[in-house]
Coordinates of C-alpha atoms and ligand atoms in Angstrom, one line a residue:
M1 CA 0.0 0.0 0.0
E2 CA 1.3 3.5 -0.8
S3 CA 2.7 4.9 2.3
P4 CA 0.6 8.2 2.3
H5 CA -2.4 5.9 2.7
L6 CA -0.9 4.0 5.5
E7 CA 0.1 7.2 7.2
Q8 CA -3.5 8.4 6.9
L9 CA -4.7 5.2 8.4
E10 CA -2.2 5.3 11.3
H11 CA -3.1 8.9 12.0
T12 CA -6.9 8.3 12.0
F13 CA -6.3 5.2 14.2
A14 CA -4.2 7.1 16.7
Q15 CA -6.8 9.9 16.9
H16 CA -9.5 7.6 18.0
Y17 CA -8.0 4.6 19.8
R18 CA -5.1 3.4 21.8
T19 CA -1.7 2.2 20.6
L20 CA -1.1 0.4 17.3
R21 CA 0.6 -2.5 19.0
G22 CA -0.6 -5.8 17.5
A23 CA -2.2 -4.1 14.6
Y24 CA -3.0 -5.8 11.3
L25 CA -3.7 -4.4 7.9
V26 CA -6.5 -5.9 5.7
R27 CA -6.7 -5.0 2.0
A28 CA -9.7 -5.8 -0.2
P29 CA -9.5 -4.7 -3.9
G30 CA -12.2 -3.2 -6.1
R31 CA -12.9 -4.9 -9.4
V32 CA -13.5 -4.2 -13.1
N33 CA -15.5 -6.8 -15.0
L34 CA -14.0 -7.3 -18.5
I35 CA -17.1 -9.0 -19.9
G36 CA -20.2 -10.8 -18.7
D37 CA -22.6 -8.3 -17.1
H38 CA -26.0 -9.1 -15.7
V39 CA -25.5 -12.8 -16.1
D40 CA -24.0 -13.8 -12.7
Y41 CA -27.4 -13.8 -11.0
S42 CA -28.6 -16.2 -13.7
G43 CA -25.7 -18.5 -12.7
L44 CA -23.7 -17.8 -15.9
S45 CA -19.9 -17.2 -16.0
V46 CA -18.2 -13.8 -15.9
L47 CA -14.7 -12.5 -16.5
P48 CA -13.5 -9.8 -14.1
M49 CA -10.2 -8.8 -12.6
A50 CA -9.3 -7.2 -9.3
L51 CA -7.9 -3.6 -9.3
Q52 CA -4.9 -1.9 -7.7
R53 CA -7.4 0.2 -5.7
H54 CA -8.4 -1.1 -2.3
V55 CA -10.4 -0.7 0.9
A56 CA -7.8 -1.0 3.6
I57 CA -8.6 -1.6 7.3
L58 CA -6.1 -1.2 10.0
Y59 CA -7.3 -2.9 13.1
C60 CA -6.4 -4.1 16.6
E61 CA -8.4 -6.9 18.2
R62 CA -10.4 -6.2 21.4
H63 CA -11.2 -8.6 24.3
D64 CA -15.0 -8.0 24.0
S65 CA -17.5 -8.3 21.2
T66 CA -17.5 -4.6 20.3
V67 CA -16.5 -3.4 16.8
R68 CA -15.5 0.2 16.3
V69 CA -14.9 1.6 12.8
V70 CA -13.9 5.0 11.7
S71 CA -12.9 6.3 8.3
T72 CA -10.0 8.5 7.1
D73 CA -12.7 10.3 5.1
P74 CA -14.3 12.7 7.6
N75 CA -17.7 12.1 6.0
Y76 CA -17.8 8.6 7.5
T77 CA -17.7 9.1 11.3
L78 CA -17.1 6.6 14.1
R79 CA -19.5 3.6 14.4
S80 CA -19.7 1.2 17.2
F81 CA -21.7 -2.0 17.7
D82 CA -21.5 -5.4 19.2
L83 CA -21.1 -8.5 17.1
G84 CA -23.9 -11.1 17.4
P85 CA -26.3 -13.1 15.3
S86 CA -28.9 -10.4 15.1
I87 CA -27.5 -6.8 14.8
E88 CA -29.9 -3.9 14.5
P89 CA -29.0 -2.0 11.3
Y90 CA -28.3 1.7 11.2
P91 CA -30.7 3.7 9.1
E92 CA -30.6 2.8 5.4
G93 CA -27.5 4.2 3.5
D94 CA -25.3 4.4 6.7
W95 CA -21.8 3.3 6.0
G96 CA -21.6 1.3 9.3
N97 CA -24.1 -1.2 7.8
Y98 CA -21.4 -2.7 5.6
A99 CA -19.4 -3.7 8.7
K100 CA -22.5 -4.9 10.4
A101 CA -23.5 -7.0 7.4
A102 CA -20.2 -8.9 7.6
G103 CA -20.3 -9.1 11.5
Q104 CA -23.8 -10.5 11.6
A105 CA -23.3 -13.1 8.9
L106 CA -20.1 -14.4 10.6
A107 CA -21.6 -14.4 14.1
Q108 CA -24.5 -16.5 12.7
R109 CA -22.0 -19.0 11.3
C110 CA -19.2 -19.0 13.9
G111 CA -20.9 -18.1 17.2
E112 CA -19.4 -15.8 19.8
L113 CA -16.8 -13.4 18.4
R114 CA -14.2 -10.9 19.5
G115 CA -14.5 -7.4 18.0
F116 CA -11.8 -4.9 17.1
D117 CA -11.0 -1.2 16.8
A118 CA -10.4 -0.2 13.2
A119 CA -9.6 2.7 10.8
V120 CA -10.8 2.4 7.2
H121 CA -9.4 4.0 4.1
S122 CA -10.5 3.5 0.5
D123 CA -9.1 4.7 -2.8
I124 CA -11.9 2.9 -4.8
P125 CA -14.2 5.6 -6.2
V126 CA -17.5 5.3 -4.3
A127 CA -20.7 4.3 -6.2
A128 CA -18.7 4.1 -9.5
G129 CA -19.5 0.5 -10.2
L130 CA -16.1 -0.8 -9.1
S131 CA -17.4 -2.7 -6.2
S132 CA -16.3 -0.5 -3.3
S133 CA -19.1 -1.7 -1.1
S134 CA -18.4 -5.4 -1.5
A135 CA -14.7 -4.6 -0.9
L136 CA -15.7 -3.0 2.4
V137 CA -17.8 -6.0 3.4
V138 CA -15.0 -8.4 2.5
A139 CA -12.4 -6.3 4.4
A140 CA -14.6 -6.1 7.5
A141 CA -15.2 -9.9 7.3
L142 CA -11.5 -10.7 7.1
A143 CA -10.8 -8.5 10.1
V144 CA -13.5 -10.4 12.1
L145 CA -12.1 -13.8 11.0
H146 CA -8.5 -12.9 11.6
A147 CA -9.2 -11.3 15.0
N148 CA -10.8 -14.6 16.0
D149 CA -8.2 -16.9 14.5
I150 CA -10.8 -18.4 12.3
E151 CA -9.7 -19.8 8.9
M152 CA -12.4 -19.9 6.2
E153 CA -12.0 -21.1 2.7
K154 CA -12.2 -18.1 0.3
L155 CA -15.0 -19.3 -1.9
L156 CA -17.1 -20.3 1.0
L157 CA -16.6 -16.9 2.5
A158 CA -17.5 -15.3 -0.9
E159 CA -20.8 -17.2 -1.0
L160 CA -21.5 -16.3 2.6
L161 CA -20.8 -12.6 2.0
T162 CA -22.9 -12.5 -1.2
E163 CA -25.9 -13.5 1.0
A164 CA -24.7 -11.1 3.8
E165 CA -25.0 -8.1 1.5
H166 CA -28.8 -8.5 1.7
Y167 CA -28.3 -6.7 5.0
V168 CA -27.6 -3.5 3.1
G169 CA -30.6 -4.1 0.8
T170 CA -28.7 -5.4 -2.2
R171 CA -28.1 -8.9 -3.4
G172 CA -25.8 -9.2 -6.4
G173 CA -24.9 -12.4 -8.2
G174 CA -21.7 -13.2 -6.4
M175 CA -19.1 -12.0 -8.9
D176 CA -17.9 -9.1 -6.7
Q177 CA -17.1 -11.0 -3.5
A178 CA -15.5 -13.9 -5.4
I179 CA -13.1 -11.8 -7.4
C180 CA -12.3 -9.6 -4.4
L181 CA -11.3 -12.6 -2.3
A182 CA -9.8 -14.9 -4.9
A183 CA -8.3 -12.8 -7.7
R184 CA -4.8 -13.6 -8.9
R185 CA -2.2 -10.9 -9.7
G186 CA -1.6 -10.3 -13.4
S187 CA -4.7 -12.2 -14.4
A188 CA -8.4 -12.0 -15.1
S189 CA -10.6 -14.8 -13.8
R190 CA -13.4 -16.7 -15.3
I191 CA -15.9 -17.2 -12.5
D192 CA -18.4 -20.1 -12.6
F193 CA -21.3 -20.4 -10.2
N194 CA -23.0 -23.4 -8.6
P195 CA -20.4 -24.5 -7.6
L196 CA -18.4 -21.3 -7.3
R197 CA -15.0 -21.7 -9.1
L198 CA -12.3 -19.4 -10.4
T199 CA -10.1 -20.0 -13.4
A200 CA -7.3 -17.4 -13.8
H201 CA -5.9 -16.4 -17.2
P202 CA -2.9 -14.1 -17.4
I203 CA -3.5 -10.7 -19.1
P204 CA -1.1 -10.5 -22.1
P205 CA 1.7 -8.1 -21.4
D206 CA 0.9 -5.6 -24.1
W207 CA -2.8 -5.3 -23.3
G208 CA -4.1 -2.5 -21.2
F209 CA -7.5 -1.9 -19.7
I210 CA -8.5 1.7 -19.1
V211 CA -11.2 2.4 -16.6
A212 CA -13.2 5.7 -17.1
F213 CA -15.9 6.9 -14.7
S214 CA -19.0 8.4 -16.3
L215 CA -19.3 10.7 -13.2
V216 CA -22.9 9.3 -12.9
R217 CA -23.4 7.6 -9.6
A218 CA -26.3 5.2 -10.1
E219 CA -25.5 1.9 -8.6
K220 CA -26.6 2.7 -5.1
S221 CA -29.4 5.1 -6.0
A222 CA -33.0 4.0 -5.6
T223 CA -33.5 3.8 -9.4
G224 CA -30.3 1.9 -9.8
R225 CA -31.4 -0.7 -7.2
E226 CA -34.9 -0.9 -8.6
T227 CA -33.7 -1.5 -12.1
Y228 CA -31.3 -4.1 -10.9
N229 CA -34.0 -6.0 -9.1
L230 CA -36.4 -5.6 -12.0
R231 CA -33.9 -7.1 -14.4
T232 CA -33.3 -10.1 -12.2
R233 CA -37.1 -10.7 -12.2
E234 CA -37.3 -10.2 -16.0
C235 CA -34.5 -12.7 -16.6
R236 CA -36.3 -15.3 -14.4
D237 CA -39.6 -14.7 -16.2
A238 CA -38.0 -15.0 -19.6
L239 CA -36.4 -18.3 -18.6
Q240 CA -39.7 -19.7 -17.4
R241 CA -41.6 -18.8 -20.5
V242 CA -38.9 -20.2 -22.8
T243 CA -38.6 -23.5 -21.0
A244 CA -42.4 -23.8 -20.9
A245 CA -42.6 -23.1 -24.6
L246 CA -39.8 -25.7 -25.4
Q247 CA -41.6 -28.2 -23.0
L248 CA -38.5 -28.4 -20.9
A249 CA -39.9 -26.9 -17.7
D250 CA -40.0 -30.2 -15.9
R251 CA -36.3 -30.7 -16.0
I252 CA -34.7 -27.3 -16.7
D253 CA -34.8 -24.5 -14.3
S254 CA -31.6 -22.5 -14.9
Y255 CA -29.9 -20.7 -17.7
P256 CA -26.8 -22.9 -17.6
A257 CA -28.9 -26.0 -18.0
L258 CA -30.9 -24.4 -20.8
M259 CA -27.7 -23.3 -22.6
A260 CA -26.4 -26.9 -22.4
E261 CA -29.5 -28.0 -24.5
L262 CA -29.2 -25.8 -27.5
P263 CA -26.6 -23.4 -29.1
P264 CA -27.1 -19.7 -28.3
A265 CA -28.3 -18.7 -31.8
D266 CA -30.9 -21.6 -31.8
L267 CA -32.1 -20.6 -28.3
V268 CA -32.6 -17.0 -29.5
S269 CA -34.6 -18.0 -32.5
R270 CA -36.8 -20.4 -30.4
A271 CA -37.2 -17.6 -27.9
E272 CA -38.5 -15.4 -30.6
E273 CA -41.5 -17.7 -30.9
A274 CA -42.2 -17.7 -27.1
L275 CA -41.4 -14.1 -26.1
E276 CA -41.8 -10.7 -27.4
G277 CA -40.8 -7.1 -26.6
T278 CA -38.9 -6.5 -23.3
L279 CA -38.6 -10.2 -22.2
L280 CA -37.2 -11.2 -25.6
R281 CA -34.6 -8.5 -25.5
R282 CA -33.6 -9.4 -21.9
F283 CA -33.3 -13.1 -22.9
R284 CA -31.3 -12.3 -26.0
H285 CA -28.8 -10.3 -23.8
V286 CA -28.3 -13.0 -21.3
V287 CA -27.8 -15.8 -23.8
S288 CA -25.6 -13.8 -26.1
E289 CA -23.5 -12.3 -23.3
A290 CA -22.9 -15.8 -21.8
D291 CA -21.7 -16.9 -25.3
R292 CA -19.5 -13.8 -25.5
V293 CA -17.8 -14.6 -22.2
H294 CA -16.7 -18.0 -23.5
R295 CA -15.5 -16.5 -26.7
A296 CA -13.7 -13.7 -24.9
E297 CA -12.0 -16.2 -22.6
R298 CA -10.7 -18.0 -25.7
A299 CA -9.5 -14.7 -27.2
L300 CA -7.7 -14.0 -24.0
I301 CA -6.0 -17.3 -24.0
D302 CA -5.0 -16.8 -27.7
Y303 CA -3.8 -13.2 -27.1
D304 CA -6.4 -12.2 -29.7
L305 CA -6.7 -8.5 -28.9
K306 CA -9.0 -7.6 -31.8
G307 CA -11.3 -10.5 -31.1
F308 CA -11.5 -9.7 -27.4
G309 CA -12.1 -6.0 -28.2
R310 CA -14.9 -6.8 -30.7
L311 CA -16.7 -8.9 -28.1
M312 CA -16.5 -6.1 -25.5
T313 CA -18.1 -3.6 -27.9
E314 CA -20.8 -6.1 -28.8
S315 CA -21.4 -6.6 -25.1
H316 CA -21.9 -2.9 -24.7
E317 CA -24.4 -2.7 -27.5
S318 CA -26.3 -5.6 -26.0
L319 CA -26.3 -4.0 -22.6
R320 CA -27.4 -0.7 -24.2
D321 CA -30.1 -2.0 -26.6
D322 CA -31.4 -5.2 -25.2
F323 CA -30.8 -4.9 -21.5
A324 CA -31.3 -1.1 -21.3
V325 CA -28.7 -0.4 -18.6
S326 CA -26.5 2.2 -20.4
C327 CA -26.9 6.0 -20.2
P328 CA -25.7 8.8 -22.5
E329 CA -22.5 9.4 -20.6
L330 CA -21.4 5.7 -20.8
D331 CA -22.2 5.6 -24.5
E332 CA -20.2 8.8 -25.1
L333 CA -17.2 7.3 -23.3
V334 CA -17.4 4.2 -25.4
E335 CA -17.6 6.3 -28.6
I336 CA -14.6 8.5 -27.6
T337 CA -12.4 5.6 -26.9
L338 CA -13.3 3.7 -30.1
R339 CA -12.7 6.8 -32.2
A340 CA -9.3 7.2 -30.5
G341 CA -8.3 3.7 -31.6
A342 CA -9.3 1.4 -28.7
A343 CA -9.8 -2.3 -29.6
G344 CA -13.1 -2.4 -27.7
A345 CA -15.1 -0.8 -24.9
R346 CA -18.1 -1.4 -22.8
L347 CA -19.9 -0.4 -19.7
T348 CA -18.9 -2.5 -16.7
G349 CA -20.9 -3.6 -13.7
A350 CA -24.5 -2.9 -13.2
G351 CA -24.6 0.2 -15.5
L352 CA -27.0 3.2 -15.5
G353 CA -23.8 5.1 -14.6
G354 CA -20.5 3.9 -13.2
C355 CA -17.6 3.1 -15.4
V356 CA -16.6 2.1 -18.9
V357 CA -13.7 -0.4 -19.5
T358 CA -11.7 -0.1 -22.7
L359 CA -9.1 -2.4 -24.2
V360 CA -6.0 -0.8 -25.7
T361 CA -2.6 -1.9 -26.8
E362 CA 0.1 -0.5 -24.5
R363 CA 1.2 1.7 -27.4
R364 CA -2.2 3.2 -27.8
A365 CA -3.0 3.7 -24.1
N366 CA -1.7 7.3 -23.9
K367 CA -3.6 8.4 -26.9
V368 CA -6.9 7.0 -25.6
L369 CA -6.3 8.4 -22.1
K370 CA -5.6 11.9 -23.6
A371 CA -8.7 11.7 -25.9
L372 CA -10.9 10.9 -22.8
A373 CA -9.3 13.6 -20.7
K374 CA -9.9 16.2 -23.5
R375 CA -13.2 15.1 -24.9
F376 CA -15.0 14.0 -21.8
Y377 CA -13.5 15.3 -18.6
A378 CA -12.2 18.7 -19.6
S379 CA -15.7 20.1 -19.9
R380 CA -17.1 18.5 -16.8
E381 CA -16.9 19.2 -13.1
F382 CA -15.9 16.4 -10.7
E383 CA -14.6 16.0 -7.2
G384 CA -11.0 14.9 -6.7
R385 CA -8.3 14.3 -9.2
L386 CA -8.5 13.2 -12.8
E387 CA -6.5 10.0 -11.9
D388 CA -9.4 8.9 -9.7
Q389 CA -11.9 9.0 -12.6
L390 CA -9.6 7.8 -15.3
F391 CA -6.8 5.2 -14.9
L392 CA -5.1 2.2 -16.4
A393 CA -6.2 -0.9 -14.5
E394 CA -3.5 -3.2 -13.0
P395 CA -4.7 -6.8 -12.6
S396 CA -4.2 -7.3 -8.9
A397 CA -4.3 -10.0 -6.2
G398 CA -7.3 -10.7 -4.0
A399 CA -7.8 -9.6 -0.5
S400 CA -5.1 -10.2 2.2
V401 CA -4.3 -9.7 5.9
A402 CA -0.8 -8.9 7.1
A403 CA 0.8 -7.8 10.4
L404 CA 1.7 -4.2 10.3
Ligands
GLA1 C1 -23.5 -5.6 -9.6 C2 -23.6 -6.9 -8.9 C3 -22.9 -8.1 -9.6 C4 -23.4 -8.2 -11.0 C5 -23.2 -6.8 -11.7 C6 -23.7 -6.8 -13.1 O1 -22.1 -5.2 -9.6 O2 -23.1 -6.8 -7.6 O3 -23.2 -9.3 -8.9 O4 -24.7 -8.6 -11.1 O5 -23.9 -5.8 -11.0 O6 -23.0 -7.7 -13.9

């Protein structure tokens, strides 16, 4: 971790608590999904990588069950609660609920637990679709486990924390927790669900992924959440209608099982008979995106930059036209990067705001970064530095705990 961040953490810790003796540092990365959005909650594979940006927690264990957390960001003031199987939440939107979510889930599973005093620092842009909330839940969970000398298998913990995020009102498909915990440095990972499994693939040395924030914070807004939940229902309804029409309903109840029956193009043409309008478009996105993930994985293994880029751009078009989760700012970012010579670009994460991810050759990276700075950011106002909205992603390792 960059030392200015560590200094900030130590300073905040010292301001609120006692000595740092016996302190540990937990780091949980944000993520960018390279391809495969809005398919994980249908049980279909995705291909994200962890970022060099983290939630970091500096903590000292306590001898009772109290957890105290405070942030280096003065907007997030001290929170204090006791660990237990049924923790009363703070009001909706309170940052302390992310630590409570982890604490309650682990107390339900592991019984009585010791708490800790902690300072939190994050350099993952908040509500930008880079999974800063899941990183906070993961970091808090690792602090609880480590303070109690409990070892838990990463993927088991990822599944537990996917459920645990219900506590803050959202339940994603499980991609974020899995990549945050189990990512490998230098690689992207294909994540399969039911059972959860990660397969790491090295990112070719001359490929670069640029992350550009649209400056639209939608993921945690009421509309963002409603749209997300609506899409999960639409996907389920579409599946039921298609399996009923194909007379497969008695033995097929998931997208992966359906996709094992027929090739994607055939499924879409059969769906055209069973569905129309919105549900047909949602279904077409899910099935075509699942297919793109597998082709993109192949392209990654073959170092086929053009092929991978083309699939990313197709994915964006599908998320925009069939899944209706883009917005003008995301479309504009994609257009700017493609015009500047990127191999491909797409919105990443839940959409309706958040970030775009763009594939470039190392040689082209500066040109694309400059085009974005000039054509998108120069005319807009934003908080913080340009480097926080626009940066080259470094494929990073999953979460860790280390003695200070
Ligand atoms: C959010 C969820 C993920 C996933 C993406 C869309 O980030 O947390 O599980 O569904 O949206 O791909």
